Short mmCIF file of C-alpha atoms in Angstrom, two decimals:
data_model
loop_
_atom_site.label_atom_id
_atom_site.label_comp_id
_atom_site.label_asym_id
_atom_site.label_seq_id
_atom_site.Cartn_x
_atom_site.Cartn_y
_atom_site.Cartn_z
CA ALA A 166 99.16 87.79 113.73
CA GLN A 167 96.13 90.53 112.18
CA PRO A 168 97.65 93.43 113.20
CA LEU A 169 102.13 91.60 112.26
CA SER A 170 100.12 90.53 108.71
CA GLY A 171 98.73 94.36 107.84
CA ARG A 172 102.30 95.19 108.99
CA THR A 173 104.22 92.65 106.88
CA ALA A 174 101.42 93.29 103.91
CA ASP A 175 102.53 97.64 104.00
CA LEU A 176 106.17 96.84 103.56
CA ALA A 177 106.52 94.44 101.20
CA ARG A 178 104.14 96.91 98.83
CA ARG A 179 106.55 99.61 99.63
CA LEU A 180 109.53 96.88 98.93
CA GLY A 181 108.25 96.01 95.53
CA VAL A 182 107.85 92.76 96.58
CA ALA A 183 104.72 90.36 95.99
CA LEU A 184 103.63 88.63 98.85
CA GLY A 185 101.56 84.92 98.32
CA LYS A 186 101.96 81.96 96.42
CA GLY A 187 104.99 82.25 93.35
CA GLY A 188 105.97 85.56 95.15
CA GLY A 189 108.01 87.20 92.78
CA SER A 190 107.75 90.71 92.42
CA ALA A 191 106.25 93.41 91.64
CA PRO A 192 105.87 94.71 88.20
CA PRO A 193 108.33 97.56 86.83
CA PRO A 194 108.35 101.12 88.29
CA PRO A 195 106.04 102.58 84.87
CA GLU A 196 107.63 105.28 82.37
CA GLY A 197 111.14 105.36 83.53
CA LEU A 198 110.26 105.68 87.34
CA THR A 199 111.93 104.73 90.82
CA PRO A 200 110.10 102.67 93.14
CA ARG A 201 110.32 105.36 95.19
CA GLU A 202 108.84 107.42 93.13
CA THR A 203 106.29 105.39 91.81
CA GLU A 204 105.24 104.72 95.15
CA VAL A 205 104.19 109.15 95.64
CA LEU A 206 102.25 108.80 91.69
CA ARG A 207 100.51 106.04 93.26
CA LEU A 208 99.86 107.99 96.80
CA LEU A 209 98.84 111.32 94.12
CA ALA A 210 96.79 109.23 92.64
CA GLN A 211 94.94 109.01 96.01
CA GLY A 212 94.72 112.60 95.56
CA ARG A 213 97.28 113.25 99.33
CA THR A 214 99.11 115.92 99.11
CA ASN A 215 102.79 116.91 99.81
CA ALA A 216 103.08 116.46 103.63
CA GLN A 217 100.88 113.28 103.68
CA ILE A 218 102.92 111.56 100.81
CA ALA A 219 105.85 112.54 103.34
CA GLU A 220 104.24 110.97 106.47
CA ARG A 221 102.88 107.89 104.92
CA LEU A 222 106.29 107.39 104.25
CA PHE A 223 108.36 108.47 106.56
CA ILE A 224 110.78 111.59 105.35
CA SER A 225 110.32 115.67 105.10
CA ALA A 226 107.17 117.24 102.36
CA LYS A 227 110.13 118.95 100.75
CA THR A 228 112.01 115.90 99.90
CA ALA A 229 108.10 114.86 98.44
CA SER A 230 108.27 117.48 96.79
CA VAL A 231 111.15 117.02 94.65
CA HIS A 232 109.58 113.34 94.47
CA VAL A 233 106.97 114.73 92.80
CA SER A 234 108.71 117.14 90.40
CA ASN A 235 110.21 114.84 89.66
CA ILE A 236 107.51 112.87 89.11
CA LEU A 237 106.43 115.39 86.22
CA ALA A 238 109.03 115.43 84.07
CA LYS A 239 108.88 111.73 84.07
CA LEU A 240 105.52 111.28 83.08
CA GLY A 241 105.96 114.80 80.53
CA THR A 242 102.59 116.08 83.03
CA PRO A 243 101.77 119.25 84.08
CA ASN A 244 100.32 119.23 86.71
CA ARG A 245 99.47 116.19 90.17
CA ALA A 246 95.73 115.76 88.38
CA ALA A 247 97.21 115.01 85.31
CA ALA A 248 99.75 112.77 86.81
CA ALA A 249 96.65 111.70 88.68
CA ALA A 250 95.60 110.47 86.22
CA ARG A 251 98.38 108.98 84.24
CA ALA A 252 98.28 107.10 87.64
CA ARG A 253 95.15 105.20 87.92
CA GLY A 254 95.84 104.33 84.10
CA LEU A 255 98.68 102.72 85.10
CA GLY A 256 96.68 100.83 87.95
CA LEU A 257 98.29 102.81 90.65
CA GLY A 258 95.73 105.09 91.97
#
């Protein structure tokens, strides 16, 4: 049951669905980001590379790079470090 519980929690997190009491959904993505960009930003805040983000989200490294570029533009941040700092300030890191 424990491995299934972990997988369920991971899937719910990736879908933006809260588990537990009350149900409901996760708060809206910050700064106009899409749910996928929010997930990429969360991983970026953890210090992951594009390749690591791609592996985690089952996408190509190029797609991860495009997501990161879009995030930087939407947040108005000059680089990954600044975006990661913003993410941590938003409670994503």
